[in-house]
XYZ file of C-alpha atoms in Angstrom:
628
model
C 0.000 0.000 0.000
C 1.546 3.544 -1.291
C 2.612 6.036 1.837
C 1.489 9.334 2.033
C 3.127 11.996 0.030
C 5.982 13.624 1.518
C 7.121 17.127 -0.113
C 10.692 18.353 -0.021
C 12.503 21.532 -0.894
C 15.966 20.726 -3.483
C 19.246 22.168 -1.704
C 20.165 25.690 -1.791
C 19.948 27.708 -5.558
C 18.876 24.562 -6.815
C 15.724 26.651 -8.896
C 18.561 28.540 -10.361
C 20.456 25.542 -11.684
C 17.698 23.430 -13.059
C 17.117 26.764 -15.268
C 20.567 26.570 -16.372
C 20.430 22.828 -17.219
C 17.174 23.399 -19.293
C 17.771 26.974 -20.867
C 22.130 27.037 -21.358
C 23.492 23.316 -20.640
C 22.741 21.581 -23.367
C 22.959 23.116 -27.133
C 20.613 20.103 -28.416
C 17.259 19.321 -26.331
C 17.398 15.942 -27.864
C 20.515 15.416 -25.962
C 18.291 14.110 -22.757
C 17.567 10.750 -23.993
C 21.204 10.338 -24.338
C 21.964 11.193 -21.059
C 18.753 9.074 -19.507
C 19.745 6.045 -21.457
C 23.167 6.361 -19.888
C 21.985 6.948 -16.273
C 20.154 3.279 -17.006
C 23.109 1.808 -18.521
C 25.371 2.862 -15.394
C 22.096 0.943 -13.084
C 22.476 -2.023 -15.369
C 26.205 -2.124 -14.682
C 26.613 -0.957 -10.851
C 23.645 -4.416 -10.646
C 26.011 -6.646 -12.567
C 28.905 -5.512 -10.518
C 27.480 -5.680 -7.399
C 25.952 -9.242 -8.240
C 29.114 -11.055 -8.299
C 29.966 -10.171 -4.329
C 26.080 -10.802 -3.782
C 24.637 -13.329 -6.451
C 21.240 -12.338 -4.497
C 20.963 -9.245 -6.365
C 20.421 -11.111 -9.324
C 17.181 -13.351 -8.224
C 14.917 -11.743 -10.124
C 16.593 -12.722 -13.655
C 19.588 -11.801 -15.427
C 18.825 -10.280 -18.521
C 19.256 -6.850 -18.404
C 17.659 -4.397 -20.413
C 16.855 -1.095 -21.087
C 13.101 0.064 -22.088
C 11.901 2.949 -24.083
C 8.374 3.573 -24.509
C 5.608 6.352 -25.455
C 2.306 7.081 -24.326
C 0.734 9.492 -27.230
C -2.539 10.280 -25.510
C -1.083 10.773 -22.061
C 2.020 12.614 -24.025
C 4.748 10.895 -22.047
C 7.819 9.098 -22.396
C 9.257 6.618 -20.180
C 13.141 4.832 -20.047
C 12.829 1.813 -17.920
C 15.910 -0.192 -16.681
C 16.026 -3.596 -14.566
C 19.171 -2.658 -13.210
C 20.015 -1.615 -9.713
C 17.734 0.441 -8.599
C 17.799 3.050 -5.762
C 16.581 3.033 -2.085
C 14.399 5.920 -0.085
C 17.330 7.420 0.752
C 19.642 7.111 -2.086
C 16.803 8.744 -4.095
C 16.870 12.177 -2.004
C 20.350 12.061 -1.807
C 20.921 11.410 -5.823
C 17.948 13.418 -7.393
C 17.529 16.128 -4.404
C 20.499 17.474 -4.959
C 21.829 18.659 -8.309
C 25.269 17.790 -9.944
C 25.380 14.546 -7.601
C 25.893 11.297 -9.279
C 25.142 7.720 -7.881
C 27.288 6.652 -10.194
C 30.561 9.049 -9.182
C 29.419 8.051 -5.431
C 29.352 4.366 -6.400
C 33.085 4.987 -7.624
C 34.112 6.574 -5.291
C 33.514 3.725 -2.769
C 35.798 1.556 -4.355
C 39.881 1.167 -4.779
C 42.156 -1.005 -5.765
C 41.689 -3.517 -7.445
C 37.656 -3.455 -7.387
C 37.840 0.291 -8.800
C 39.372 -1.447 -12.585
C 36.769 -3.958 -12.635
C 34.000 -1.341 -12.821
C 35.631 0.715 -15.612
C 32.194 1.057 -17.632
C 30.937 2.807 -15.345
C 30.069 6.171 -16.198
C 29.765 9.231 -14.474
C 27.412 11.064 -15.770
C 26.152 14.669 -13.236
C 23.018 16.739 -14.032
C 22.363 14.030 -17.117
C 19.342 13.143 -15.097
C 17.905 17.071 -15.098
C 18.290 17.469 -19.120
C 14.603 15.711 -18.888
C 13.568 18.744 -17.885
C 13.950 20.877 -20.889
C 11.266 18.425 -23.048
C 9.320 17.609 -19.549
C 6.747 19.819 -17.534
C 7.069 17.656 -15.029
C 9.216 14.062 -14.156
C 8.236 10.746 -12.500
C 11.131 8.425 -11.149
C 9.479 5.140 -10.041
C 12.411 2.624 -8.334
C 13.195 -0.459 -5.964
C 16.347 -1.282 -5.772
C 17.736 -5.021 -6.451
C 18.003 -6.290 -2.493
C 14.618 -4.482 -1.314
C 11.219 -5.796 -0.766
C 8.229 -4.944 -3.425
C 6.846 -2.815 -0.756
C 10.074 -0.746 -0.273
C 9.861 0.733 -3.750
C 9.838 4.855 -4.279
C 7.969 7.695 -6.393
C 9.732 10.784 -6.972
C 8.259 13.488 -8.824
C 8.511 17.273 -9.631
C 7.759 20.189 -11.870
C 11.213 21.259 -11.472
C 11.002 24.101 -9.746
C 11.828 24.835 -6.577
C 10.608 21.025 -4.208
C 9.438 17.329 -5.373
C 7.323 15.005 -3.925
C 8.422 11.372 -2.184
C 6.730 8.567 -1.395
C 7.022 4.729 -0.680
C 5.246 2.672 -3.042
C 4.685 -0.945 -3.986
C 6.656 -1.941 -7.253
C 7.033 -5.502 -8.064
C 10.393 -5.434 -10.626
C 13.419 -3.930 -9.172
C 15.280 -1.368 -11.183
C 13.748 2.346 -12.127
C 11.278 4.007 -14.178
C 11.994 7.847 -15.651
C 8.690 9.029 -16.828
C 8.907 12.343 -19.003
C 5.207 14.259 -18.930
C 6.117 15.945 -22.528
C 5.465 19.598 -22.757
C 3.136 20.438 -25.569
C 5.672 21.741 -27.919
C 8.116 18.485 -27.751
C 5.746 15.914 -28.852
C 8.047 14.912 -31.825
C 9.609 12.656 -29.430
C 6.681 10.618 -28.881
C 7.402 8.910 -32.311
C 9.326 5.404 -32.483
C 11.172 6.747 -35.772
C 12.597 9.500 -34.183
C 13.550 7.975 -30.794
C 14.962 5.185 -33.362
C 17.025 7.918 -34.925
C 18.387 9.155 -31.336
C 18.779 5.555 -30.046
C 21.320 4.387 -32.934
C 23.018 8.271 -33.302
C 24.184 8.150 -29.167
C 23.327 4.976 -27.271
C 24.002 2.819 -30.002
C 26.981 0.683 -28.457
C 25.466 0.661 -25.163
C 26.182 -2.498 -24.111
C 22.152 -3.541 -22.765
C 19.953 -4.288 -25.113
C 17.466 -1.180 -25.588
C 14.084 -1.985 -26.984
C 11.328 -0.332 -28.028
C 7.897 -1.115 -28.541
C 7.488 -2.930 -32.160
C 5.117 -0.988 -34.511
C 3.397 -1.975 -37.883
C 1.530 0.801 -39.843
C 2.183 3.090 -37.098
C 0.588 0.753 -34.865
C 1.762 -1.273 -31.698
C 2.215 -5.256 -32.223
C 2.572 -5.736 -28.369
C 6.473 -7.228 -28.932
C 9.530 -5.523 -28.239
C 12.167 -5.213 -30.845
C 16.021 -4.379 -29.910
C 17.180 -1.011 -32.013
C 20.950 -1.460 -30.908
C 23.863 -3.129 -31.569
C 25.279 -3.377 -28.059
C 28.020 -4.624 -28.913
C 30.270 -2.142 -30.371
C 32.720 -3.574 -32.915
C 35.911 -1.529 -31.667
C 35.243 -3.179 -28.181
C 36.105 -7.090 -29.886
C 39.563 -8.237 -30.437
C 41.121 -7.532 -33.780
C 41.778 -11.368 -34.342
C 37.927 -11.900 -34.398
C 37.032 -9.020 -37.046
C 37.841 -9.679 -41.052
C 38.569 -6.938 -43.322
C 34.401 -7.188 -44.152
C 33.129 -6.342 -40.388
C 35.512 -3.024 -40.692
C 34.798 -2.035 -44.280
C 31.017 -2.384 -43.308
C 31.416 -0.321 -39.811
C 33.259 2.010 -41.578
C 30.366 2.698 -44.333
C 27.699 2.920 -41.447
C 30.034 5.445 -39.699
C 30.851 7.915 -42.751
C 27.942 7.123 -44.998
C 30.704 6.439 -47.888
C 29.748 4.044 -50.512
C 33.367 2.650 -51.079
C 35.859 0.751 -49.258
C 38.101 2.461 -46.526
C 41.922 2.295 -48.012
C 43.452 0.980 -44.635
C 42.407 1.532 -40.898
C 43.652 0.950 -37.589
C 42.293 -0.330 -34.834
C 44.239 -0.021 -31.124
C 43.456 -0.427 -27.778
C 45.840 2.123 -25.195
C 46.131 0.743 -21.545
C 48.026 2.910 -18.623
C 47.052 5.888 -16.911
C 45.061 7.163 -19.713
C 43.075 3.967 -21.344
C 41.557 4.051 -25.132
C 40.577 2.436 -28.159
C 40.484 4.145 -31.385
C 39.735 2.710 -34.859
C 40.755 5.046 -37.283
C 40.046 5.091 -41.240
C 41.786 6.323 -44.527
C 38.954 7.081 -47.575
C 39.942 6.274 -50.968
C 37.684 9.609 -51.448
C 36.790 12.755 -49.731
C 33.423 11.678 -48.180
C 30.774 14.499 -48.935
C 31.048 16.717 -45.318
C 34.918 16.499 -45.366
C 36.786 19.088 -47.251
C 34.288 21.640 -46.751
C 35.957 25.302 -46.248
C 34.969 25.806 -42.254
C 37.290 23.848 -40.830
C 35.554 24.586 -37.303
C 32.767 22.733 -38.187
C 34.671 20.024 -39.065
C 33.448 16.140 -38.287
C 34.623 13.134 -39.066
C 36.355 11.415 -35.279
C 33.395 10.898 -33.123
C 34.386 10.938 -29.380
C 32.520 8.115 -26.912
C 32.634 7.488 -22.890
C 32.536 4.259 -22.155
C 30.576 3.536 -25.922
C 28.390 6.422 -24.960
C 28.469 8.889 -27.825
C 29.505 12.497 -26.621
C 30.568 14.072 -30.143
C 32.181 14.996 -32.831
C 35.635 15.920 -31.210
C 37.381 16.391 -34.684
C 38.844 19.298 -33.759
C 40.384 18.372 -30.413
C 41.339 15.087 -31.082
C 43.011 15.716 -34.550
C 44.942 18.626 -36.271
C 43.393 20.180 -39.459
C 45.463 18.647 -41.585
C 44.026 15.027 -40.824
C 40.604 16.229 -40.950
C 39.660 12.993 -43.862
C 40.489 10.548 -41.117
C 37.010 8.684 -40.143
C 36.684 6.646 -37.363
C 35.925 6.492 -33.015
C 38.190 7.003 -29.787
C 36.085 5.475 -26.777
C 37.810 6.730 -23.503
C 37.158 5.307 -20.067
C 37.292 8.522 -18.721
C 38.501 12.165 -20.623
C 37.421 15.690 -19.237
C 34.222 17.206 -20.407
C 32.244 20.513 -19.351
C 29.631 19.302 -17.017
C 27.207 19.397 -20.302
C 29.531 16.607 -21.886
C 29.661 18.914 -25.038
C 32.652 20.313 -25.143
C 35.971 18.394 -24.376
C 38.314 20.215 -22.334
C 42.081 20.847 -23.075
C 44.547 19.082 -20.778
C 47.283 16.862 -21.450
C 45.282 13.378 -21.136
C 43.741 14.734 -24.554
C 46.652 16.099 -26.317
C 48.132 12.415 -25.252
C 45.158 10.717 -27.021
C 45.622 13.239 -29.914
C 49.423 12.856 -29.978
C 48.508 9.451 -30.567
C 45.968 9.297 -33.261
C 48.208 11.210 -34.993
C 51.164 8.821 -35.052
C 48.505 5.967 -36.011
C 47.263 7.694 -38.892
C 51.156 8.473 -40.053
C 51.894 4.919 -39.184
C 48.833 3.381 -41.321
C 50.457 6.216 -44.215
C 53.595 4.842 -44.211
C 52.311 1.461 -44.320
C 50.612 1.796 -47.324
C 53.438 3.522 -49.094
C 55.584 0.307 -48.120
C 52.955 -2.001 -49.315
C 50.497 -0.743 -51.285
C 52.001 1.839 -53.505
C 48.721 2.494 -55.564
C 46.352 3.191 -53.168
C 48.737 5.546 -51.387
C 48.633 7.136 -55.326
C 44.915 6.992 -54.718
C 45.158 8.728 -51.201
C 47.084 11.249 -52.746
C 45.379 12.446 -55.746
C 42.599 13.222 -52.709
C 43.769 14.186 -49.781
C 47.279 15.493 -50.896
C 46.863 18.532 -50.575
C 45.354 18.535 -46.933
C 48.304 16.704 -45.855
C 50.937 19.522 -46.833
C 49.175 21.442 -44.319
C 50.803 19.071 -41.505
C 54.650 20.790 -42.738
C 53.539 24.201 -41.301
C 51.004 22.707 -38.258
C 52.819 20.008 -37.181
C 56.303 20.738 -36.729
C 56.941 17.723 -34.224
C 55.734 15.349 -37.401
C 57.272 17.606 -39.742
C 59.881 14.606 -41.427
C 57.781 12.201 -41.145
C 55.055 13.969 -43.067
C 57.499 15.432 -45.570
C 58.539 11.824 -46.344
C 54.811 11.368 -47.257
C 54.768 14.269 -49.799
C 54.595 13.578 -53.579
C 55.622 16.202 -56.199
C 55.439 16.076 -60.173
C 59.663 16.327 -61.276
C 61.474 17.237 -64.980
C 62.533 13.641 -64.589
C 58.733 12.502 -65.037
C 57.376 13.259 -68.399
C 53.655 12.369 -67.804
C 53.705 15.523 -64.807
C 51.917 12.752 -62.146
C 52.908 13.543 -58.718
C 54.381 10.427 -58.391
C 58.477 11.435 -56.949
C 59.110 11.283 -53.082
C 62.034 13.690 -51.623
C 63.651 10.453 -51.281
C 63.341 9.418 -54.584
C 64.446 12.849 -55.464
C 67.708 12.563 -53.036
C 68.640 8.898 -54.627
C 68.927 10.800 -58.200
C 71.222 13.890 -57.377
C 73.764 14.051 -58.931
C 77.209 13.671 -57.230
C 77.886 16.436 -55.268
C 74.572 17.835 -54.909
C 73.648 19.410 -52.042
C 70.441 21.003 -52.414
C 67.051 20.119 -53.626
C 65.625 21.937 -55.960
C 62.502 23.178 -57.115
C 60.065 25.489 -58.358
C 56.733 26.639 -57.350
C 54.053 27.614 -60.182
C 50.222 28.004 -61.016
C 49.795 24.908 -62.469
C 51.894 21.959 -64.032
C 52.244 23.825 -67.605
C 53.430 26.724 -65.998
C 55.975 24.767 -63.936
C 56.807 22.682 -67.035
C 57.891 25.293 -68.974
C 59.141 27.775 -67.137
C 62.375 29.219 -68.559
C 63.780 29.506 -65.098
C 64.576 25.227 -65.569
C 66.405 25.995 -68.517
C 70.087 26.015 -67.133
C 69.499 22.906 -64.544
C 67.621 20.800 -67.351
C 70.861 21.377 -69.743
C 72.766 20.084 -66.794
C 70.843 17.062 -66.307
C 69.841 18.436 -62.616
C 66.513 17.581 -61.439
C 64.167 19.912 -60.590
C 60.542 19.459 -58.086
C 57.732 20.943 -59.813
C 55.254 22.280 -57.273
C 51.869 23.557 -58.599
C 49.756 22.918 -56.433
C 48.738 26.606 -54.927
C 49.458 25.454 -51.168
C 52.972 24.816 -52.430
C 54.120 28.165 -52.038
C 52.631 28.639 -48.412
C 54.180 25.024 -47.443
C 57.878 25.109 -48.718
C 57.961 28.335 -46.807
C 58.080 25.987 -43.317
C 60.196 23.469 -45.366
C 63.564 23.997 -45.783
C 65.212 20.976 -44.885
C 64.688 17.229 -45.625
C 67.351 14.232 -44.702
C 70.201 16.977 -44.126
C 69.230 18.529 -47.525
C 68.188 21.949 -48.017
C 65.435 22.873 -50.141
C 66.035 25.957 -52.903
C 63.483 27.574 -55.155
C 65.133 28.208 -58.413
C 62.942 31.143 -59.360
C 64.182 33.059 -55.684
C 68.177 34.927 -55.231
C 70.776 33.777 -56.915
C 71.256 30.162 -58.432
C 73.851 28.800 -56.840
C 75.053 25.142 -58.475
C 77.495 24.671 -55.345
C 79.764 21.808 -56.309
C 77.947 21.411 -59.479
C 79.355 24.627 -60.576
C 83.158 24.183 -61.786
C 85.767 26.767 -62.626
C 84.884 27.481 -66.493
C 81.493 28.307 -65.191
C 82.939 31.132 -63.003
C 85.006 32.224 -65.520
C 82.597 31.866 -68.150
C 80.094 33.968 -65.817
C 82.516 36.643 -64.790
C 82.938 37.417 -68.705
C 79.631 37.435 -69.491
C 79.019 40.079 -66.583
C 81.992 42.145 -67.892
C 81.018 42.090 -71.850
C 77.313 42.988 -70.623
C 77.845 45.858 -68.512
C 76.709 48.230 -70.663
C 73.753 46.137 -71.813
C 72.481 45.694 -68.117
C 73.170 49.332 -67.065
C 70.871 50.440 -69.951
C 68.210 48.112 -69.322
C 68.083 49.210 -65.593
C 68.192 52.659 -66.821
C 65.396 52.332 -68.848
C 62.902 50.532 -66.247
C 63.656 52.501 -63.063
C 62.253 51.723 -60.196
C 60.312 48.879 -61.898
C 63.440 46.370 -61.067
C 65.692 46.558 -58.633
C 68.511 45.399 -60.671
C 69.521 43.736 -64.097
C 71.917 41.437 -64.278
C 73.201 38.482 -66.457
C 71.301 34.724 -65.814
C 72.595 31.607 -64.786
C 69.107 30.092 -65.275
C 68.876 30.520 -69.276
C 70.168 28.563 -71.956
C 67.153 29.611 -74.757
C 64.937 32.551 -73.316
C 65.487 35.800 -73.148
C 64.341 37.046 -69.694
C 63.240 35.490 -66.413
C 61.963 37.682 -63.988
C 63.828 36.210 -60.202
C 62.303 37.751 -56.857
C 64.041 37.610 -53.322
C 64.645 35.289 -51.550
C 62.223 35.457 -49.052
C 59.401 37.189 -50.940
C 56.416 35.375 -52.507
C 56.588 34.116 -56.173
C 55.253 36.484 -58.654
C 52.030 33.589 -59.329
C 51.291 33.736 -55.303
C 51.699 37.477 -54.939
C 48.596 37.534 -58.084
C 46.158 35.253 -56.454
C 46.434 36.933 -53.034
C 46.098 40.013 -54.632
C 42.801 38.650 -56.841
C 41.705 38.063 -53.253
C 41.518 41.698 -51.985
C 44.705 41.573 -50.253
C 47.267 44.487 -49.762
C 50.740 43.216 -50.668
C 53.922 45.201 -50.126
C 56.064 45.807 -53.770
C 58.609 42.590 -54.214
C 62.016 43.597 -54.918
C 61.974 42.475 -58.624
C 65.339 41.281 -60.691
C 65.054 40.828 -64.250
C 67.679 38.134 -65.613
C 68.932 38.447 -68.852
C 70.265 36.330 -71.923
C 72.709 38.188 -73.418
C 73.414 35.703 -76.851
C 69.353 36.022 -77.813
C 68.276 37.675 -80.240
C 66.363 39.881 -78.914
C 69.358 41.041 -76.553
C 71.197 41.292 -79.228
C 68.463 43.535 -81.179
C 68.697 45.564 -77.996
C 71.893 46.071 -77.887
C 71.976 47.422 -81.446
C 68.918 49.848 -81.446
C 70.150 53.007 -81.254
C 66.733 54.254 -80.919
C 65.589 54.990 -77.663
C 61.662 54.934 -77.690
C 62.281 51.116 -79.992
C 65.052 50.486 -76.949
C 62.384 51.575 -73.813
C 59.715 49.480 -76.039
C 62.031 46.378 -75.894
C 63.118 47.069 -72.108
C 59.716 46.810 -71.175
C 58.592 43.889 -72.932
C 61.219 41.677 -71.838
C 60.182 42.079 -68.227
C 57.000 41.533 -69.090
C 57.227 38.488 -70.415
C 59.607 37.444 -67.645
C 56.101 38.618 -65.354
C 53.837 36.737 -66.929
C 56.265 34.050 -67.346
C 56.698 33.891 -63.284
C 52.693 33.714 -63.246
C 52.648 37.086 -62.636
C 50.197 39.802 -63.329
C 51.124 43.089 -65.467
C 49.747 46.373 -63.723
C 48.941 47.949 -67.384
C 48.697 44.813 -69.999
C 46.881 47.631 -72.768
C 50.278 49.225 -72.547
C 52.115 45.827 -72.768
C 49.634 45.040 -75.898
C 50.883 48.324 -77.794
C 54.172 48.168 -77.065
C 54.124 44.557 -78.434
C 52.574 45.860 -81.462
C 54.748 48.608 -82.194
C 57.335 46.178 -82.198
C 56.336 43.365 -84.356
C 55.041 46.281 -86.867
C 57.616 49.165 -86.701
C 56.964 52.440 -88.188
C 58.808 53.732 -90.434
């Protein structure tokens, strides 16, 4: 027979609080079945825990479950759990006072030993209260395991500023959370979308949750199991085949096609993990979009409860195409368990999803050389970010970079820096390349000119990150990296005496030529001066060696941004033709015509963009049909 009511105040400011939980906790209402589902997960556990030091706890049956169910014309919602159920007084002490977990309190009673048997556990604080921001008003009807039918207990309140207690009979042991639905939430009393909520956050819980079976949007009166409950990163390795992952891995990322390689680990020591990351062949639809704070792909759970999409805190931009799931026993979350907090147990599980994902990289260029060429036709690009975020990785991930090379002639980004280093020639010391917008631009730049006639290799980077990235990469295996197009061209030991003889007469016989050319375009170049780069062009235009190519300096400009003026150097061929015509025009507008041509061509060359090409097109003109 049910005792009279009894009606209690909540603690001190606890009206205050349960405003905050319902109004600026959560950022997603639907987050409280979540959070319920868990609370009866952690009851299931704490029984099956409990049962092995008292097998009496188990009596009534040992299949443990959790219920969900919907009552349209009363408009409430219920989660049901046979698990361990609470007493009188652990109900006022666990639902009269906010922030307090059974769960945290059931922890903290144990040590040694006994403390690592129970690590799936949760601890889960106001979760309970989220079913206030769908609820008017919430039931909690509970016996726990050892009582007696007649010990069980109703608590109930509006969530204001008391609740109501009583003792009641209840014949199961475990607890009842009844939700009385405000008017403007019923879309949760529908199985399809408590379906959709079920498999998006609970669905690894390890108890079977079930919900009432429906045909044509009727009950059948049988209960059907929505979850897996067993989550696959949970089982061994050695009893998964390639199939189970490939299939997880298409239910997790919604991709049609095979993952290229994954990794599955489990992490045990002060900070214990499993992650199971994957490599797409493809970039699946939500990955490469341009906000990279929105960013999804890792999804973060707590003991297989999903929390969410920690992306961004668990791996660095530049990995942002890895799929896959890191379940932690324990990591530090805002008391919402929405936003993972900075510390060094995450940047440890960070620091090592990164190595994995390098690791399962590496791997494939070892042993599967074409799908690594498939990984890098998509995602190359992302993973040059790594040389200017990740300067820890920074070898490792430059040993991962591809590049199109003059020794290639089909332009595929096919050469490694190593492959690169096991062709120079004898006595090379540097590698070199050259940045451009696009591979035709690279290909035939006139700046290759010299090092091609020499049989010295050159990089050809034209991809537009390339510029931004070699400027955080200037070293690989003891090698320095040079950009033809930037200072002076220096050969090193490639360069023997008859070159610097042959050099130091061609600046001597072209003195003249130079000073007349820098004469004539002012302040437009900062010098003139006779090229080491050209064998067959006239011109090259050669910037600084720390300033931004001429094709860079465009597209940020195109952009809207403010660049400072590049100190400029046009390079000159003295033997062509067109040097030589120079040299013998005596007349000076024909002469300034010429001048001015030449570096624009060297410009536009460079990728470059001319500040007046109308004057460029008449000075052209004038020149290919002189007056007379």
């Amino acid at each position: 027979m049910n005792q009279a009511v009894e009606t209690r105040r909540f603690e001190a400011e606890v009206q205050q609080v349960l405003h905050l939980v319902v109004h600026s906790l959560y950022s997603h209402k639907e987050i409280f079945l979540r959070e319920l589902i868990s609370n009866a997960s952690d009851a299931c556990d704490k029984l099956r825990f409990e049962a092995i030091a008292n097998p009496e706890l188990g009596k009534e049956g040992s299949d443990l479950a959790i219920d969900v169910s919907w009552d349209r014309d009363a408009g409430t919602l219920s989660v049901s759990d046979n698990g361990i159920g609470m007493s009188h007084e652990e109900v006022i002490d666990h639902l009269g006072t906010i922030a307090r977990s059974g769960t945290k309190r059931f922890l903290e009673a144990l040590s040694g030993d006994a403390r690592k048997d129970t690590q799936l556990i949760g601890q889960f604080g106001v979760g309970f209260y989220s079913a206030f921001i769908v609820a008017d008003r919430v039931t909690v009807e509970t016996r726990r395991a050892d009582a007696a039918a007649s010990d069980g207990v109703r608590w109930e309140s509006d969530g204001t500023d008391s609740y109501q207690i009583q003792q009641i009979e209840r014949a199961g042991r475990g607890t009842t959370v009844t939700l009385h639905l405000k008017d403007d939430e019923r879309e949760f009393l529908d199985g399809w979308r408590l379906r959709g909520l079920i498999h998006k956050y609970s669905e690894h819980i390890a108890f079977p949750i079930r919900l009432p079976a429906e045909k044509d949007g009727k009950p059948t009166g049988e209960l059907e199991v929505v979850n897996q409950a067993k989550a696959l990163w949970t089982r061994p390795r050695n009893e998964l085949s390639d199939d189970d992952y490939q299939a997880f891995y298409k239910q997790l990322s919604g991709d049609f096609h095979d993952p290229l390689a994954w990794s599955h680990n489990r992490v045990e020591g002060t900070q214990s993990y499993t992650t199971l990351v994957f490599l797409p062949a493809q970039p699946p639809f939500d990955a490469m979009f341009s906000n990279r704070e929105e960013r999804q792909g890792l999804k973060l759970y707590i003991r297989r409860v999903f929390v969410l999409d920690a992306a961004e805190q668990l791996l660095p931009a530049y990995l942002r195409f890895v799929r896959g799931v890191v379940d932690s026993d324990d990591l530090p979350l805002n008391v919402s368990r929405e936003l993972l907090q900075e510390n060094k147990l995450v940047a440890q599980i960070r620091g090592g999803i990164v190595k994995r994902v390098l690791d399962v990289l590496e791997k494939l260029v070892a042993d599967k050389p074409e799908d690594y060429a498939t990984f890098w036709k998509s995602f190359g690009n992302t993973l040059k970010e790594g040389i200017a975020e990740d300067t820890t990785n920074r070898q490792r991930i430059a040993k991962l970079l591809r590049f199109a090379s003059t020794a290639q002639a089909d332009g595929a980004q096919s050469t490694s820096l190593d492959d690169y280093i096991a062709r120079m020639r004898e006595g090379q010391e540097a590698i070199y390349y050259l940045t451009a917008d696009g591979y035709a631009a690279a290909s035939g730049s006139p700046q290759l000119e010299s090092l091609k006639s020499r049989g010295i290799e050159v990089l050809l980077l034209h991809d537009r990150i390339d510029e931004w990235m070699t400027g955080y990469l200037h070293e690989y295996s003891g090698k320095s990296l040079r950009n033809i197009a930037k200072g002076e061209l220096d050969l090193g030991a490639l360069a023997d005496s008859a070159d610097a003889a042959k050099d130091a007469d061609a600046n001597e016989s072209s003195k003249a030529l130079t000073g007349r050319l820098k004469s004539l375009l002012g302040d437009r170049v900062s010098d003139v001066r006779v090229s080491r780069r050209l064998t067959e062009s006239p011109a090259c235009v050669v910037t600084a060696e720390h300033d931004m190519a001429l094709h860079m300096q465009r597209l940020l400009r195109e952009a809207g941004h403010d660049l400072p003026s590049s100190a400029n150097v046009l390079e000159i061929n003295p033997s062509h033709p067109l040097l030589v015509a120079f040299s013998e025009t005596e007349d000076d507008a024909r002469a300034g015509d010429l001048a001015a041509v030449l570096l624009d061509q060297g410009i536009i060359a460079g990728g470059g963009v001319l500040e007046d090409p109308a004057d460029f097109v008449r000075r052209l003109n004038r020149l290919l049909v002189p007056t007379t």
